[in-house]
Each structure stands twice: as structure tokens, then as C-alpha cells.
Short mmCIF file of C-alpha atoms in Angstrom, two decimals:
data_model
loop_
_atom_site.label_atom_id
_atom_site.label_comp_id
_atom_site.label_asym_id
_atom_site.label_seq_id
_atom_site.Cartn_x
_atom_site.Cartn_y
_atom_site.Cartn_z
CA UNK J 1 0.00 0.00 0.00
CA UNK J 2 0.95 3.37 -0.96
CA UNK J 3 0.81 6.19 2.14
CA UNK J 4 -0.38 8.86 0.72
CA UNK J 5 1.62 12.72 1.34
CA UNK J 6 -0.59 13.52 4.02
CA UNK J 7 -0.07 10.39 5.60
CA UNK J 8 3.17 10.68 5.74
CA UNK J 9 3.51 14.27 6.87
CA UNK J 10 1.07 13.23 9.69
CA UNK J 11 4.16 10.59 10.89
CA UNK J 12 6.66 13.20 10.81
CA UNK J 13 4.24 15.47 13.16
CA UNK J 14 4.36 12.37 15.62
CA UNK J 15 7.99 11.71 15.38
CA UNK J 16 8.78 15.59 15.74
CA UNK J 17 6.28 15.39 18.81
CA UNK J 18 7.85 12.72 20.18
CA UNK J 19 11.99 13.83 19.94
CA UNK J 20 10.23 17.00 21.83
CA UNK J 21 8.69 15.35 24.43
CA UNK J 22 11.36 12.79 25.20
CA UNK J 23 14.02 15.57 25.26
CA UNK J 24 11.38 17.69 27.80
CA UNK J 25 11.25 14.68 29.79
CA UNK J 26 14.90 14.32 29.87
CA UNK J 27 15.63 17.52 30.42
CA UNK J 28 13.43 18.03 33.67
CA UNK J 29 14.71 15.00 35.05
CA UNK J 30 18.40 15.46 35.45
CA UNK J 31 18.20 18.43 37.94
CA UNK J 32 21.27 19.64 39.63
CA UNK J 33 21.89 18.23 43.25
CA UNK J 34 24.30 20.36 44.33
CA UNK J 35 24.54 21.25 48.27
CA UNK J 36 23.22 24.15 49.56
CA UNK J 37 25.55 26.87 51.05
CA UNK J 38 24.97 26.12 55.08
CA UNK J 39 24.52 29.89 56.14
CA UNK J 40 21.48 29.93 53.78
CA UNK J 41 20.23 26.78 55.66
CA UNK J 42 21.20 27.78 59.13
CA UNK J 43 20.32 31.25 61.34
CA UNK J 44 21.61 31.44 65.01
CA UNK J 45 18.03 32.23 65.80
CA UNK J 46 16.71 29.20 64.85
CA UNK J 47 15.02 26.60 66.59
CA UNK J 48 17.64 24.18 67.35
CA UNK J 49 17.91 20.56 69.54
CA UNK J 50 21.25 18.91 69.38
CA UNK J 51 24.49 19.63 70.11
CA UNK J 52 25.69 23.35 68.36
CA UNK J 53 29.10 21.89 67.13
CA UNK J 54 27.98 18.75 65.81
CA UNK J 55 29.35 17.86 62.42
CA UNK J 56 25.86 16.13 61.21
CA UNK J 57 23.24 18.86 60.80
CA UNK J 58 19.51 18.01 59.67
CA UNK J 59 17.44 20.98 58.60
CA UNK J 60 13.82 21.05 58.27
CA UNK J 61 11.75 23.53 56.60
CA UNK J 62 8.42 22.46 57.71
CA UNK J 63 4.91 23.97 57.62
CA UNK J 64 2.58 23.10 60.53
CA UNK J 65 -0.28 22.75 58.37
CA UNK J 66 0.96 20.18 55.83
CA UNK J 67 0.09 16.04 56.76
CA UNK J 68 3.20 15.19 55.48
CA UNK J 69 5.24 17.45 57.72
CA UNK J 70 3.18 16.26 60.23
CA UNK J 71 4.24 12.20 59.17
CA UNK J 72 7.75 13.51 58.67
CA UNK J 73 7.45 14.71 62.74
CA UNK J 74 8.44 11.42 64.52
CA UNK J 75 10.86 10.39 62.08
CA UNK J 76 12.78 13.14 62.66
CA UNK J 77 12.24 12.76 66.50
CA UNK J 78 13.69 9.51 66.07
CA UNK J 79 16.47 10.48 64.21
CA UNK J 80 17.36 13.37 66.62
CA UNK J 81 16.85 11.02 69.85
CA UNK J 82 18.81 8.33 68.27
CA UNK J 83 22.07 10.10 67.69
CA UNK J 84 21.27 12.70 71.38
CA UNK J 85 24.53 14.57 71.44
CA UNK J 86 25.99 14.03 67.82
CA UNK J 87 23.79 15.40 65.18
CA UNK J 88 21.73 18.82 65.22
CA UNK J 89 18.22 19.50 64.43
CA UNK J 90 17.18 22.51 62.94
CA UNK J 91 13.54 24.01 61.93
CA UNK J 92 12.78 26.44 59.25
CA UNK J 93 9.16 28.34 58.97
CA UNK J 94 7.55 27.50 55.05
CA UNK J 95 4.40 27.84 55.79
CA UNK J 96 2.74 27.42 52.08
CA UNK J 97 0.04 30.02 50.92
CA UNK J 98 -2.66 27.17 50.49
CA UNK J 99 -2.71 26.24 54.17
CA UNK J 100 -4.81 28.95 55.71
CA UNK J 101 -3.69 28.56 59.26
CA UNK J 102 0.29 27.65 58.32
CA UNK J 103 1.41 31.04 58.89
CA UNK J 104 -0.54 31.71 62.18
CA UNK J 105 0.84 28.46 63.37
CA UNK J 106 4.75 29.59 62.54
CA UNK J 107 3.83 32.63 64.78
CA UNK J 108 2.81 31.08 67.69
CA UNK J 109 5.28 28.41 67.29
CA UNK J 110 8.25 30.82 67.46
CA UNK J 111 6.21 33.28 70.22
CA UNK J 112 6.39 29.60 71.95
CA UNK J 113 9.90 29.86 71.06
CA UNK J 114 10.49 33.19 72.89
CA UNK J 115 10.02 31.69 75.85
CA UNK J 116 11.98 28.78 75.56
CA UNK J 117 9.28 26.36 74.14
CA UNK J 118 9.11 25.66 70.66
CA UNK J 119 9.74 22.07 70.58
CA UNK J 120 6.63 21.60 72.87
CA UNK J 121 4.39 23.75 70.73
CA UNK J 122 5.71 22.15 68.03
CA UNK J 123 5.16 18.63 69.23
CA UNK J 124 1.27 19.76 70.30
CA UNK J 125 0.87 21.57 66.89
CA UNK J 126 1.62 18.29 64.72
CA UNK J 127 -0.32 16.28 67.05
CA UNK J 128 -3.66 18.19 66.95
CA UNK J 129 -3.42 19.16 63.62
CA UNK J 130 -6.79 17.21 62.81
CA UNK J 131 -8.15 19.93 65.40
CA UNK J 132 -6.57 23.64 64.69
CA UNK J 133 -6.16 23.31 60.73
CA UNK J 134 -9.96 23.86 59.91
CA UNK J 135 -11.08 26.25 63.04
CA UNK J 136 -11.79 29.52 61.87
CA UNK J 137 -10.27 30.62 64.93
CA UNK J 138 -6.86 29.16 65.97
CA UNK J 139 -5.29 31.55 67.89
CA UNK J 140 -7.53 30.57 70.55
CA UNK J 141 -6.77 27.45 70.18
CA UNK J 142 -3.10 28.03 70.02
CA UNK J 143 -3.85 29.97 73.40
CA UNK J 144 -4.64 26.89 75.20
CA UNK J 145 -2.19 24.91 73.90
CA UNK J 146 0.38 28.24 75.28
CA UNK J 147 -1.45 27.81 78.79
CA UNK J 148 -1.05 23.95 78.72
CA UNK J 149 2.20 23.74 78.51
CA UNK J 150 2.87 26.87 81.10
CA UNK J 151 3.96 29.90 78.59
CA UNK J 152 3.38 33.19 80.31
CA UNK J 153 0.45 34.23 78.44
CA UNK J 154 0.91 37.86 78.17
CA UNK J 155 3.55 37.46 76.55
CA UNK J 156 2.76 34.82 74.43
CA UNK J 157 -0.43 36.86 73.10
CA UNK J 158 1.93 39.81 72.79
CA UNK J 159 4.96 37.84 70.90
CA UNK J 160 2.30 35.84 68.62
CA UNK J 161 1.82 39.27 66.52
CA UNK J 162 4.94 41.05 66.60
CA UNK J 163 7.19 42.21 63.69
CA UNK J 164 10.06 40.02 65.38
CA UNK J 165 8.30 36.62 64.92
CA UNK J 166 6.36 37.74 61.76
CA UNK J 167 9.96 38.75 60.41
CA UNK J 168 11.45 35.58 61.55
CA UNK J 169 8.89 33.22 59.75
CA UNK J 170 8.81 35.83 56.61
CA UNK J 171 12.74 35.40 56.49
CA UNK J 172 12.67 31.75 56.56
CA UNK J 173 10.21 31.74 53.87
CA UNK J 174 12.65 33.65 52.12
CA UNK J 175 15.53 31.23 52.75
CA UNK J 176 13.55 28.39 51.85
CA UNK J 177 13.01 30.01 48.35
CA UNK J 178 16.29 31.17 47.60
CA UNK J 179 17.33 27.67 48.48
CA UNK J 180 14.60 25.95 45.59
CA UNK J 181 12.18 25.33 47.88
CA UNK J 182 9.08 24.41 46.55
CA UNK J 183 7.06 21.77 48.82
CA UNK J 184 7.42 20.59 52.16
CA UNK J 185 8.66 18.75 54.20
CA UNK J 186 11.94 19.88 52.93
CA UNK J 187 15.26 18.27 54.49
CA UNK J 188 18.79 19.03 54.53
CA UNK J 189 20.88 16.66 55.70
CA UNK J 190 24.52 18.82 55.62
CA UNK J 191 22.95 20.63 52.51
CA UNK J 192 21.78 17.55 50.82
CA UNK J 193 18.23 18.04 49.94
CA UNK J 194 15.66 15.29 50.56
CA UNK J 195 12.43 16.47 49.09
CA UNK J 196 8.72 14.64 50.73
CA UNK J 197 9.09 12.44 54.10
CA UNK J 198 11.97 11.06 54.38
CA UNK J 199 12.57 7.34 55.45
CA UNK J 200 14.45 6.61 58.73
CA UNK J 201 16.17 4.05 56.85
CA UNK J 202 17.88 6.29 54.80
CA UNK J 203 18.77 9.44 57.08
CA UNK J 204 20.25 6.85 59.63
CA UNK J 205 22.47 5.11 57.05
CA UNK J 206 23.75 8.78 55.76
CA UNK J 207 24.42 9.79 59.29
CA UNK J 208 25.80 6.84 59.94
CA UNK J 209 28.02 7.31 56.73
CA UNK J 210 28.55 11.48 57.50
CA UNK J 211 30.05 10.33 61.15
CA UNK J 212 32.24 7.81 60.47
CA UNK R 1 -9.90 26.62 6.35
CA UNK R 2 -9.74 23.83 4.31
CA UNK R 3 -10.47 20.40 5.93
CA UNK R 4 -6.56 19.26 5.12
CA UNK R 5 -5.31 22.38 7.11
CA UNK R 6 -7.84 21.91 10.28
CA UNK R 7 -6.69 18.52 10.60
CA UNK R 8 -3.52 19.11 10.75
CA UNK R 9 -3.82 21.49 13.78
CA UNK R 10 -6.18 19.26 15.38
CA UNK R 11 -3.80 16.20 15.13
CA UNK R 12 -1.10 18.62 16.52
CA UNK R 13 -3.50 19.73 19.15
CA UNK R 14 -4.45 15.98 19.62
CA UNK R 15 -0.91 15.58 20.66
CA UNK R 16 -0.75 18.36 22.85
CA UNK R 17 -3.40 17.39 24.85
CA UNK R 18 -2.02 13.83 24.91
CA UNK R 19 0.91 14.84 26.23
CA UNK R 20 -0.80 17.04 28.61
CA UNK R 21 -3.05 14.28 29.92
CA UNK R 22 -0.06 11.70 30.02
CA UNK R 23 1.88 14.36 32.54
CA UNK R 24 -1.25 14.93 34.91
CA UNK R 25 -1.75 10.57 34.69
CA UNK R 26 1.72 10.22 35.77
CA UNK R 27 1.55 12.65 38.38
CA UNK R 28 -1.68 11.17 39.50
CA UNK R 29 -0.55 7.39 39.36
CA UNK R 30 3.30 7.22 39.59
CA UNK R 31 4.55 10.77 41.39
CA UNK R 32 2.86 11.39 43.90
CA UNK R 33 4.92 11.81 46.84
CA UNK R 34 3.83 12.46 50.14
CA UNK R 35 4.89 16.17 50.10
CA UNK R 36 2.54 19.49 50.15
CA UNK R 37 3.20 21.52 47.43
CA UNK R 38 2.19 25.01 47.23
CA UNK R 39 0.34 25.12 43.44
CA UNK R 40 -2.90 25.07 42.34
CA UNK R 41 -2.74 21.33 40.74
CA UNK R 42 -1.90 19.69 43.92
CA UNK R 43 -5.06 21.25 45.94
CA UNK R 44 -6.93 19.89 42.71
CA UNK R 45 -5.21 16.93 42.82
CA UNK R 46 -5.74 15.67 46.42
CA UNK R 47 -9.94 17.48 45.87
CA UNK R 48 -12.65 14.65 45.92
CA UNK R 49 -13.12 15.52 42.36
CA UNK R 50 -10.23 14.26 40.47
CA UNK R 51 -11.09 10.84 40.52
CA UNK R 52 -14.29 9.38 38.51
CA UNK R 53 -15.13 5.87 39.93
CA UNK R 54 -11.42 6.15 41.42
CA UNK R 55 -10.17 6.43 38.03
CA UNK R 56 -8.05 9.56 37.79
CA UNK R 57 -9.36 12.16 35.45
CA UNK R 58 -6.52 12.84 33.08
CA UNK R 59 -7.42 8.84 32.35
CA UNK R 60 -10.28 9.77 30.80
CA UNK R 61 -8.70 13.24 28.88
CA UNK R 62 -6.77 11.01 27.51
CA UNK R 63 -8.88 8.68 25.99
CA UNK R 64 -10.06 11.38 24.32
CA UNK R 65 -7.14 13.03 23.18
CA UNK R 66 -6.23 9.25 21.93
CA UNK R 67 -9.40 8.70 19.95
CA UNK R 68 -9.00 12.34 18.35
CA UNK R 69 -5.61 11.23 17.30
CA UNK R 70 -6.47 8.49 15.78
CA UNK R 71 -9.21 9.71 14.01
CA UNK R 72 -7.74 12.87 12.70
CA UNK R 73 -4.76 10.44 11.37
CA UNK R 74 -7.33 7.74 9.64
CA UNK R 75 -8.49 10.70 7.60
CA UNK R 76 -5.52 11.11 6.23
CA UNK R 77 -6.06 7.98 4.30
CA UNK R 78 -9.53 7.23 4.15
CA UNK R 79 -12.14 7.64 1.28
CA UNK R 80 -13.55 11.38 0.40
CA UNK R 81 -17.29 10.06 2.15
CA UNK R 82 -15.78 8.68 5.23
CA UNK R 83 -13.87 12.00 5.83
CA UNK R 84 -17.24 13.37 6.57
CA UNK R 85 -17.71 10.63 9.30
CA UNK R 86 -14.63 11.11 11.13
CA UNK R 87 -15.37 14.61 11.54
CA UNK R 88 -18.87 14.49 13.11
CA UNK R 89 -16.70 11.88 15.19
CA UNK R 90 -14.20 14.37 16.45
CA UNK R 91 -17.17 16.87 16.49
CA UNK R 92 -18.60 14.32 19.09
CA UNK R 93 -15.88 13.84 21.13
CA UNK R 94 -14.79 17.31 21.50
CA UNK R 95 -18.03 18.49 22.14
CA UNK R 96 -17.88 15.96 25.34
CA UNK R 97 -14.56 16.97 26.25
CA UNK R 98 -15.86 21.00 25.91
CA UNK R 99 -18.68 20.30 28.01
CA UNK R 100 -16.73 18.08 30.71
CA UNK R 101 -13.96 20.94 30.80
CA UNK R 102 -16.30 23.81 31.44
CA UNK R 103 -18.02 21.69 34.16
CA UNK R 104 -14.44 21.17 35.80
CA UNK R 105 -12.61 24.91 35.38
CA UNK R 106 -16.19 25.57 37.41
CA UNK R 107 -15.23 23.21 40.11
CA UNK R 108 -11.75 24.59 40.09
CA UNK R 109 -13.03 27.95 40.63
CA UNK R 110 -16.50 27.82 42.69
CA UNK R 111 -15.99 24.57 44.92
CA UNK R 112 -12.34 23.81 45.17
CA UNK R 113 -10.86 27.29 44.97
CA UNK R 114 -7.79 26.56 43.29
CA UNK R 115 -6.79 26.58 39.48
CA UNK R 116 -4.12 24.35 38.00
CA UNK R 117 -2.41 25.41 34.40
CA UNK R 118 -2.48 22.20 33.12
CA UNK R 119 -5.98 21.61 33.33
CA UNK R 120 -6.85 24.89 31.73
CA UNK R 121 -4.29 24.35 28.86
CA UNK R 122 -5.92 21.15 27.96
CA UNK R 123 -9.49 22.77 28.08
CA UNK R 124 -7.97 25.32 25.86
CA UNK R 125 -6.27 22.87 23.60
CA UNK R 126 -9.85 20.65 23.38
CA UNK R 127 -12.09 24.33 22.64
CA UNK R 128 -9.67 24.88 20.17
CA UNK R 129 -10.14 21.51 18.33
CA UNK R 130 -14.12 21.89 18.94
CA UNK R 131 -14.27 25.28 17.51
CA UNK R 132 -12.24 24.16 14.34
CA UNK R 133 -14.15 21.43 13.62
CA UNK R 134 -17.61 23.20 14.25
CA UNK R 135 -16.11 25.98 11.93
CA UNK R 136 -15.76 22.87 8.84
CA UNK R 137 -19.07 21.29 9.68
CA UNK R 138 -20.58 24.32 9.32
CA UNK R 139 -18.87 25.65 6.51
CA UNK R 140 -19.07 21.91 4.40
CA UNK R 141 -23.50 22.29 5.42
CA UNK R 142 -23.42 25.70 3.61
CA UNK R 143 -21.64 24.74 1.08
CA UNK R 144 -23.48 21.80 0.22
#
């Protein structure tokens, strides 16, 4: 049989299509994995647990809001516990634009923080997140959480709002960007970037690897 | 526009949308790791309204990219009479895939809140290849 002109110009649309979508495919694959610069990753200000001088640092840019930050929680509890004394944990602010209560949450995390507390707040704020991610309210909520766990409340209600916290969380957004941040959780395990929850297989045998 | 001409920019179109539809099935099936992302496709995404029967939707997108395809390829070599069929074929599919679109940009607006690209470039692409088509089956009744 005979293909007609037509016919055959119709092939050469799919083969053009296809050399354009294999080299797309191709070319968004093979991203660059290069480490990121530490003083982009770390601030003194921080939230830290650990040991300062440790060699290992983990970094977590986290949003309060987000389930899988919320899975990636007691992994990273583990991890830290696990190697008490040799590694250092480290939490960013990205709270992401679609969770409507992410950004209050970073506040009162870090007002939390001003007094000494932000691993409990953060510890109560991934464990109720089923309760405080659809009230239309949360700083009330986050208020009780701040009396649970004994935060001078005056403070707390004062720190929640102020341009020092709001600046904080606004900077790590910032950060997080500048570093390719799109999606959280976010790790950096000494500035290599592990992108979704990551598996406590695989941190522990990089540590492992990073301390020996 | 001759029917020669429209069919090629549907079959290119046809591709598009393929290729647009393959992405989202991947992204759907394959890649979806348990991250939250901040765009507009992953709120749609994870919304009760991607899936159809628990099918994801870009499934069905394309299917219909796929059977526009194909037909706008077969008339390439077909008979002068069956021409005519094929196009109230890809008349009838695109219409479905117009009317399915409009219904979804509406959820992605009004009930979900959140637009992804993708889906509005493939119910641009599929208005595109309804409007072309409509424009020859038109044209071809007056003429006749």
C-alpha cells in the first residue's frame, strides 16, 4: 500500500512530537543536586535541639499545616533522639500560601519559642493538627495549647503578633526560596536536599556514613 | 480553512493534549509523593473531584485526546465520504470533552478554589479543536 503525502507528513508530526517530548522529559529529570551553602540553611536564631558543634546537621523547613510534615514529625524525633549529642536538628518556617492557618501556626510556634518552648508547641501543633487546621479561629486554640504547657500568656499573646516573629517566619520563607524550595517537608541533611518524608532508613544510614 | 489544514492542527493539538493528559496521569498514578506543594494542581489533585469511579481524570482526557488522534490520522487515508464521518466523530468527542472541561474549570473555581495550568491548557487545547471542527461542519452544510 501506498501512504499517501498527508499520511506521511502526519508521521513526521508524531515523530517531531515525540523527539520534543522525550528531550522535555529528559531535560526536567536530570536536575542539579548540588549542596546548599549552610549559612542559607542555618540562622543562630533558629530553633535548634542537638548539640551546636555537631558535624551532622539536619534541617527542616516544615509547615505546621501540611500532613506530610506532620508524618515527617516522629521520624525526625527519632532520628534526633537516636544520635542525642551528635547530630543537630534545625527548623525552618515554610508555611505554604494554600494552608490557611500555616502562617498563624509559625507565629505562635516561634512566640512559643520566645520563651523557651518551641519544641513543645511544636510537638502539640503536629499532634492536633486534625483539630486547629480547619477552626476559623486558631489563635484561641493556640492559646490553650500556650497555657497547657505553662507559657506566660501575656507574653505569648503579645509575641504571637509582633514584627520580630512575623519577620522571623517571613525570612525563613525567604531562605527556603532562595534555596529551591518548593514543597514541604523539605530536608537538609549537611545541605543535601531530601524532598517529601523522608525514610528513617535512609537518614540513619547517611548519618551513619557522615560520622564515620 | 480547508479540511486538510484543520486537521492538521487538530492532530497537533491531539498531541498536545495527549501529552498534557499523560503528565497529569503520571503525576496522579506514579509521582505522587507524600509532600505538600504550594500550586494550584496539587489542591486539585488531592480534591474529591479528580477521581471518577477512582479512576483519575486525566485517564479519561486522555482517551479522548487518543481517539481524536487516531481519528484525525485515519483521515488522512480514508475515502472522500468517510472523511465526513470522522469529523462528526471528532465533532462528538470534542463536544464531550468541551462540556466536561467547562463543568471542571467551574469546580476549580466555585468549589475547590484553586486553578491548576495544566488543566486549563488542555481545556484550551480541546475548545480549540471543537471550535475548528464546528467551523468545517458548518462551513461543508453551507456549502453543500
Amino acid at each position: 500500500m501506498k501512504l499517501r503525502s498527508e499520511t506521511i507528513f502526519f508521521i513526521g508530526i508524531i515523530l517531531v512530537s515525540a523527539v520534543i517530548i522525550v528531550g522535555a522529559v529528559v531535560s526536567s529529570s536530570s536536575g542539579s543536586n548540588k549542596e546548599v551553602p549552610a549559612d542559607l540553611l542555618i540562622k543562630g536564631d533558629s530553633p535548634v535541639k542537638g548539640t551546636q558543634d555537631s558535624r551532622v546537621v539536619l534541617v527542616e523547613f516544615g509547615d505546621f499545616q501540611c500532613p506530610a510534615c506532620k508524618a515527617a514529625a516522629p521520624v525526625l524525633k527519632r532520628i534526633e533522639e537516636e544520635y542525642e549529642g551528635r547530630i543537630r536538628l534545625v527548623f525552618r518556617h515554610f508555611p505554604l500560601p494554600v494552608h490557611g492557618n500555616a502562617q498563624i501556626a509559625a507565629q505562635a510556634a516561634e512566640a512559643a519559642g520566645e520563651q523557651g518552648k518551641f519544641w513543645e508547641f511544636h510537638d502539640i501543633l503536629y499532634g492536633r493538627q486534625d483539630v486547629w487546621v480547619h477552626s476559623s479561629d486558631p489563635k484561641r486554640l493556640f492559646e490553650d495549647y500556650a497555657r497547657e504547657i505553662g507559657l506566660d500568656m501575656g507574653k505569648f499573646k503579645e509575641d504571637l503578633d509582633s514584627g520580630k516573629v512575623k519577620d522571623k517566619v517571613e525570612r525563613d520563607v525567604r531562605d527556603g526560596k532562595s534555596v529551591g524550595i518548593d514543597s514541604t517537608p523539605t530536608v537538609f541533611l549537611n545541605g543535601e536536599k531530601f524532598v517529601g518524608v523522608p525514610s528513617y532508613e535512609d537518614l540513619k544510614a547517611k548519618i551513619d556514613r557522615l560520622l564515620n | 480553512m480547508s479540511f486538510v489544514l484543520a486537521n492538521r492542527v487538530i492532530f497537533i493539538l491531539a498531541i498536545i493534549g495527549l501529552a498534557v493528559s499523560g503528565y497529569l496521569f503520571y503525576t496522579y498514578v506514579f509521582n505522587s509523593p507524600i509532600v505538600c506543594v504550594n500550586t494550584g494542581c496539587e489542591t486539585v489533585r488531592v480534591s474529591p473531584y479528580s477521581h471518577f469511579f477512582g479512576v483519575p481524570l486525566p485517564f479519561f482526557g486522555g482517551l479522548m485526546y487518543l481517539g481524536i488522534f487516531i481519528f484525525s490520522f485515519t483521515a488522512t487515508f480514508v475515502a472522500e465520504n468517510f472523511v465526513k464521518k470522522i469529523e462528526y466523530a471528532i465533532f462528538f468527542l470534542s463536544g464531550v470533552g468541551v462540556a466536561v472541561s467547562i463543568y471542571l474549570t467551574y469546580l476549580e473555581i466555585f468549589v475547590i478554589r484553586a486553578i491548576c495550568v495544566w488543566c486549563l491548557a488542555q481545556a484550551f487545547v480541546i475548545l480549540t479543536i471543537f471550535m475548528l471542527i464546528s467551523c468545517r461542519l458548518w462551513k461543508t452544510k453551507h456549502e453543500a
